[in-house]
Tab-separated table of C-alpha atoms in Angstrom:
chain	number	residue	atom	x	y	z
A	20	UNK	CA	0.000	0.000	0.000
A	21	UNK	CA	3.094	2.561	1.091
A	22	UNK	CA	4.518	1.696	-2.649
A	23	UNK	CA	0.804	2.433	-4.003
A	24	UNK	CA	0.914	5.268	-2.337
A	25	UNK	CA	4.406	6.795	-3.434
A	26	UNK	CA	3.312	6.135	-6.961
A	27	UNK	CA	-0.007	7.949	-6.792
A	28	UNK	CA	1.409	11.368	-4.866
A	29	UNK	CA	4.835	11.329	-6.834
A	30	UNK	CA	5.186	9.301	-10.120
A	31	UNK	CA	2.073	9.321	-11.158
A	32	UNK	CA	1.681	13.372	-11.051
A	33	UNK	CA	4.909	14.091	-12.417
A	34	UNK	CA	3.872	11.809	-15.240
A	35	UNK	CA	1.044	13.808	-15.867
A	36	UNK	CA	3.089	16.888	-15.720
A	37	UNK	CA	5.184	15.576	-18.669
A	38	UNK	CA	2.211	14.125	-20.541
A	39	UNK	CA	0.016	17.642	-20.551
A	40	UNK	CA	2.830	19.633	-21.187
A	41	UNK	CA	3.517	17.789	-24.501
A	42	UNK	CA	0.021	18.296	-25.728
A	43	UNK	CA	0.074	21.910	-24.411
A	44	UNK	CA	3.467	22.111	-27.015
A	45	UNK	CA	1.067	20.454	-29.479
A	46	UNK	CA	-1.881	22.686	-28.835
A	47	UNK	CA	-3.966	20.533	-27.450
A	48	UNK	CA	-5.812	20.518	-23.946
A	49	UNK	CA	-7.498	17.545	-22.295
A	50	UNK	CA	-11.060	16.747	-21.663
A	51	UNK	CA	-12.615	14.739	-18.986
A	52	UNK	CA	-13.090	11.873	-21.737
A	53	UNK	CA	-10.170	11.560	-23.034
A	54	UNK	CA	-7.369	8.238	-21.828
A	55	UNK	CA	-4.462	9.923	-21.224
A	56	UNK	CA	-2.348	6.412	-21.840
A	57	UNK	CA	-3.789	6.503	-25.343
A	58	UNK	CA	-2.703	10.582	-25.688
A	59	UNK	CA	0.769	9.007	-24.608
A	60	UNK	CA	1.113	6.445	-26.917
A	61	UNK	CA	-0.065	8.884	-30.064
A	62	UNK	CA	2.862	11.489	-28.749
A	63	UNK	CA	5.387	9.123	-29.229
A	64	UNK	CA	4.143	7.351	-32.891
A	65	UNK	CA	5.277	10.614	-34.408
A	66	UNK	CA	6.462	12.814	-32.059
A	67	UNK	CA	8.133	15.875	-34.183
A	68	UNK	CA	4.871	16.452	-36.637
A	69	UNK	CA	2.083	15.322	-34.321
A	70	UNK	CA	0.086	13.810	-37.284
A	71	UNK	CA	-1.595	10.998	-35.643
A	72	UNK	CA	-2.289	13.029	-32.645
A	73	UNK	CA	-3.939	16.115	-34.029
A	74	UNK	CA	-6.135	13.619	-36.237
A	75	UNK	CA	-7.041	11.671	-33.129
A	76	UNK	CA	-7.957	14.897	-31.244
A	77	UNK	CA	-9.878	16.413	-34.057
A	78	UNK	CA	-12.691	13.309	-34.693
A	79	UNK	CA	-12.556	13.525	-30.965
A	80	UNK	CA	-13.608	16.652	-30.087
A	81	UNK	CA	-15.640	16.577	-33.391
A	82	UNK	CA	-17.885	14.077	-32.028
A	83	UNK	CA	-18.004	16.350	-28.660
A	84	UNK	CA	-19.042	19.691	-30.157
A	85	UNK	CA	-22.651	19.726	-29.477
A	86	UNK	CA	-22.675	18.735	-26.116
A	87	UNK	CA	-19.428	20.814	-24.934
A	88	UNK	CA	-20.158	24.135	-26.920
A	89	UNK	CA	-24.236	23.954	-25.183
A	90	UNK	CA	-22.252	23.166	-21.934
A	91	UNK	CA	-19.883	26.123	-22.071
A	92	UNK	CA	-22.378	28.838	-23.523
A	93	UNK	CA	-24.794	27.952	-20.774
A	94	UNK	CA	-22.578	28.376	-18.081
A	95	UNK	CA	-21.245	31.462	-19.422
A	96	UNK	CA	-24.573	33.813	-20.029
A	97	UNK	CA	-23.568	36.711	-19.950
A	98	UNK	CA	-20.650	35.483	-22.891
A	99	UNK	CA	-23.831	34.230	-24.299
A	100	UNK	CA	-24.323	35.824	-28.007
A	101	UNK	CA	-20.510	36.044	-28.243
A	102	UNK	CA	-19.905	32.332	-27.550
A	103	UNK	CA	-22.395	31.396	-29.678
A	104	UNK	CA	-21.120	33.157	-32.168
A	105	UNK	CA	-17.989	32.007	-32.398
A	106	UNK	CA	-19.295	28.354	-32.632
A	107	UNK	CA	-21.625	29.240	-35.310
A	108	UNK	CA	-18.324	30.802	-36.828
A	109	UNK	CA	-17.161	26.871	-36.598
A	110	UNK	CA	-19.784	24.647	-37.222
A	111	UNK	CA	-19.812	27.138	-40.699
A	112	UNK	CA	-16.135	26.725	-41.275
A	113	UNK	CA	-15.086	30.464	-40.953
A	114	UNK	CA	-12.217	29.514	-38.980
A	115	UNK	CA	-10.910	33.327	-39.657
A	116	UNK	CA	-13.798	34.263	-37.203
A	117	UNK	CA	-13.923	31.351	-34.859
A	118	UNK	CA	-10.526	31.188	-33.161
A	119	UNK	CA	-9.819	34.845	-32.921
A	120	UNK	CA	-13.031	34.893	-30.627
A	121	UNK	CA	-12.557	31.787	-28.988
A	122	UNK	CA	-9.240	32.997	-28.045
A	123	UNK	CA	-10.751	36.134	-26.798
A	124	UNK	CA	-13.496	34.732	-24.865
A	125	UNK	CA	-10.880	32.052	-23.241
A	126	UNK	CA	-8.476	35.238	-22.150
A	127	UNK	CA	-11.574	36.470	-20.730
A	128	UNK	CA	-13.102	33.548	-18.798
A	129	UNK	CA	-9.596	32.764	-17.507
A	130	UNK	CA	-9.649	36.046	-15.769
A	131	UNK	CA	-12.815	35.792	-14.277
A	132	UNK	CA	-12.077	32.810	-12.824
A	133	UNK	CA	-8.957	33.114	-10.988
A	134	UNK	CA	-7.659	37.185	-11.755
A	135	UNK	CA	-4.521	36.061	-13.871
A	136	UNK	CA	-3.819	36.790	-17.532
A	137	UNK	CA	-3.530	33.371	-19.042
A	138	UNK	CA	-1.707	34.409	-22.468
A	139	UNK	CA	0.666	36.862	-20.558
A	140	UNK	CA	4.363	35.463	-18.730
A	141	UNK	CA	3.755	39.030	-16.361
A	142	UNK	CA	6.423	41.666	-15.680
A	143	UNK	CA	8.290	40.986	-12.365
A	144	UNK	CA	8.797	44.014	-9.629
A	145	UNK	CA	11.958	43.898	-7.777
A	146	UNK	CA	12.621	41.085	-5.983
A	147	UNK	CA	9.528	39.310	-6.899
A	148	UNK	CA	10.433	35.664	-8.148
A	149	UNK	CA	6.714	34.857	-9.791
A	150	UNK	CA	4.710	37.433	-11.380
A	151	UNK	CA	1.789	37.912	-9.440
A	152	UNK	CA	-0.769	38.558	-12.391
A	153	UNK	CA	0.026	34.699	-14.214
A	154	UNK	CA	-1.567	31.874	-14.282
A	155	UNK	CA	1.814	30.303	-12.698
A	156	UNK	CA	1.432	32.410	-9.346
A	157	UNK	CA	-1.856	31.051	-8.913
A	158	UNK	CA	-1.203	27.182	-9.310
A	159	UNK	CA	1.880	27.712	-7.132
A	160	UNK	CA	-0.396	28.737	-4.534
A	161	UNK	CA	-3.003	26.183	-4.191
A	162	UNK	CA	-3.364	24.221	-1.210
A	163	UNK	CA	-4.348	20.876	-3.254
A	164	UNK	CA	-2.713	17.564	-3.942
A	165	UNK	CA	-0.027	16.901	-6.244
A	166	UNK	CA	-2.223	14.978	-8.616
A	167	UNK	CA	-4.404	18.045	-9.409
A	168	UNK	CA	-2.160	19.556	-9.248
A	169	UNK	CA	-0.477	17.841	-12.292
A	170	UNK	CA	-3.488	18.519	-14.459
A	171	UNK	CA	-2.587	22.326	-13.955
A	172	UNK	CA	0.778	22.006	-15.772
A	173	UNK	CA	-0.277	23.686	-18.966
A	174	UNK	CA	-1.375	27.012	-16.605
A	175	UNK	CA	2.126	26.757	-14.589
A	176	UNK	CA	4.245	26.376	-17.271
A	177	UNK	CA	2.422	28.927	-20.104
A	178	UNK	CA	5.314	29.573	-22.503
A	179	UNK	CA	3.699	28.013	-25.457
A	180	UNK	CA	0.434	30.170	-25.031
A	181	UNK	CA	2.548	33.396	-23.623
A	182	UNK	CA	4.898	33.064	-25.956
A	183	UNK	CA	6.114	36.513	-28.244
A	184	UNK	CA	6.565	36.544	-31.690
A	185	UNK	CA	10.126	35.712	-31.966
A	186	UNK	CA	9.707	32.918	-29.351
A	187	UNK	CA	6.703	31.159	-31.061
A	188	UNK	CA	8.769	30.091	-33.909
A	189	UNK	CA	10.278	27.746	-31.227
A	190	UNK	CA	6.071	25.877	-30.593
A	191	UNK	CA	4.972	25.729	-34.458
A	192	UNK	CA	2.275	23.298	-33.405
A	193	UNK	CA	1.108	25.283	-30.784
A	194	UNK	CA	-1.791	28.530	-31.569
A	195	UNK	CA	-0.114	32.023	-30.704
A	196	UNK	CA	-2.596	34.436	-29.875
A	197	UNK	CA	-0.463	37.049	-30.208
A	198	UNK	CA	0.471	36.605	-33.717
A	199	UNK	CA	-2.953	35.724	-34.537
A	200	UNK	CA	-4.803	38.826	-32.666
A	201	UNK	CA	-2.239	41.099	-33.928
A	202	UNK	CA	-2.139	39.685	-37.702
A	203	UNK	CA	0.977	38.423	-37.842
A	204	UNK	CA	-0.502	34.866	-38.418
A	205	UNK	CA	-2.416	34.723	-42.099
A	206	UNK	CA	-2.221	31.319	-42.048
A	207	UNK	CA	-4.057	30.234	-38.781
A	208	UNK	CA	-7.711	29.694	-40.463
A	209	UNK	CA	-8.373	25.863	-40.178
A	210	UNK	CA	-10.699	23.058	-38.567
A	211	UNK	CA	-7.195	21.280	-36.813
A	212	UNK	CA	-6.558	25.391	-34.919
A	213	UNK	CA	-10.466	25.373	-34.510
A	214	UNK	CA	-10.615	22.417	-32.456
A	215	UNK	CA	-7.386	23.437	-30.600
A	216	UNK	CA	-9.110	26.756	-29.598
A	217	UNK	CA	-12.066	24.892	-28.839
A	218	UNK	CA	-10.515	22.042	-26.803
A	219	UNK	CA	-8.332	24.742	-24.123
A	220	UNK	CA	-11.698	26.549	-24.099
A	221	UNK	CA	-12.812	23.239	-22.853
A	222	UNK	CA	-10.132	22.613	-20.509
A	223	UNK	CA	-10.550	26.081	-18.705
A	224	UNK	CA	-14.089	25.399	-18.344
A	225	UNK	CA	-14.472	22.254	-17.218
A	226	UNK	CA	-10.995	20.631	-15.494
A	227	UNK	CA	-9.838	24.474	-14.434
A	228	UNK	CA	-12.736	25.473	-12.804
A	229	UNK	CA	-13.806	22.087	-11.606
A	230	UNK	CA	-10.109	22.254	-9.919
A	231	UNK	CA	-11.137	26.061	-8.354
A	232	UNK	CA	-14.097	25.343	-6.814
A	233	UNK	CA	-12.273	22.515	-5.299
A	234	UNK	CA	-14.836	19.821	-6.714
A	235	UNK	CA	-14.450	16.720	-5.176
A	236	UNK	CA	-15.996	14.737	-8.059
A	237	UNK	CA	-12.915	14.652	-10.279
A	238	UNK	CA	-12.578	10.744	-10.907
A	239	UNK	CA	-11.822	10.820	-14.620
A	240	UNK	CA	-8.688	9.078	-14.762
């Protein structure tokens, strides 16, 4: 049981770490469905162009549009007409439309949630270490177990999603809102970015928040 144990409250989450941190550089974001040995296994059939993994993770969130996008635009009514929109913007394939506002609306939710600016890596005041207005300070924080902790990894470690222009050469899988926002990106605009957009929307509105309000009921895994 001690060895049990050890695995679950060490191994196990640092595991995890890795494992979310490798779809984050991807640009992908887990859902409460998804078998994260099966994510693991796709990572490493191709791991440099992500092929198998970004087909995988399309048909899968495909097949969970309905559901999630009702899900999120319900419990978001005041984001109402603009959430909708932007899945209208989907469902019709104007992917020029659908991830800028997805990417807007996730910025946005993020904030109200826990007061941090998820797309930002923060300016640090003298002698701070961690810059109190990321998503970094706030996981660092928490007074939860290491294994929810793990599932947090892609807020602690944000570089792929904070990352500048010159740096986001370095995450080519991964969507820049920067570049796209700020037009530096023409070539963003296509049902694989979609579904990425849609799927961290997902992840900071189900698994983030489920995590902040401290909800008992996570038994996924």
């Amino acid at each position: 049981m001690q060895s049990l144990k050890q695995l679950f409250e060490k191994d196990l989450p640092n595991q995890y770490k890795v494992l979310l941190d490798e779809l984050a550089l991807a640009g992908w974001y887990i859902d409460y469905g998804l078998a994260l040995p099966t994510l693991a296994e796709l990572l490493l059939l191709d791991y440099h162009n992500k092929t198998y993994l970004d087909s995988y993770l399309t048909k899968y969130y495909k097949t969970k549009i309905k559901g999630l996008s009702k899900n999120i635009v319900s419990s978001y009514p005041t984001r109402k007409n603009i959430l909708e929109a932007a899945f209208k913007a989907h469902s019709n394939k104007i992917y020029e439309l659908s991830i800028p506002i997805m990417l807007g609306q996730i910025d946005g939710i993020c904030y109200d949630l826990i007061e941090k600016d998820l797309f930002s890596k923060g300016r640090r005041k003298k002698n701070e270490s961690i810059p109190s207005n990321i998503p970094q300070h706030w996981v660092e924080e928490l007074q939860i177990d290491n294994f929810r902790i793990s599932f947090l990894e892609p807020l602690r470690n944000n570089k792929y999603l904070a990352a500048n222009f010159d740096e986001s050469r370095e995450y080519p899988h991964a969507l820049n809102r920067n570049k796209i926002l700020h037009g530096r990106d023409l070539e963003y605009a296509n049902e694989k970015n979609s579904y990425k957009a849609i799927s961290l929307l997902n992840y900071i509105t189900t698994i983030v928040t489920d995590i902040k309000r401290n909800d008992g009921s996570m038994t996924w895994i």
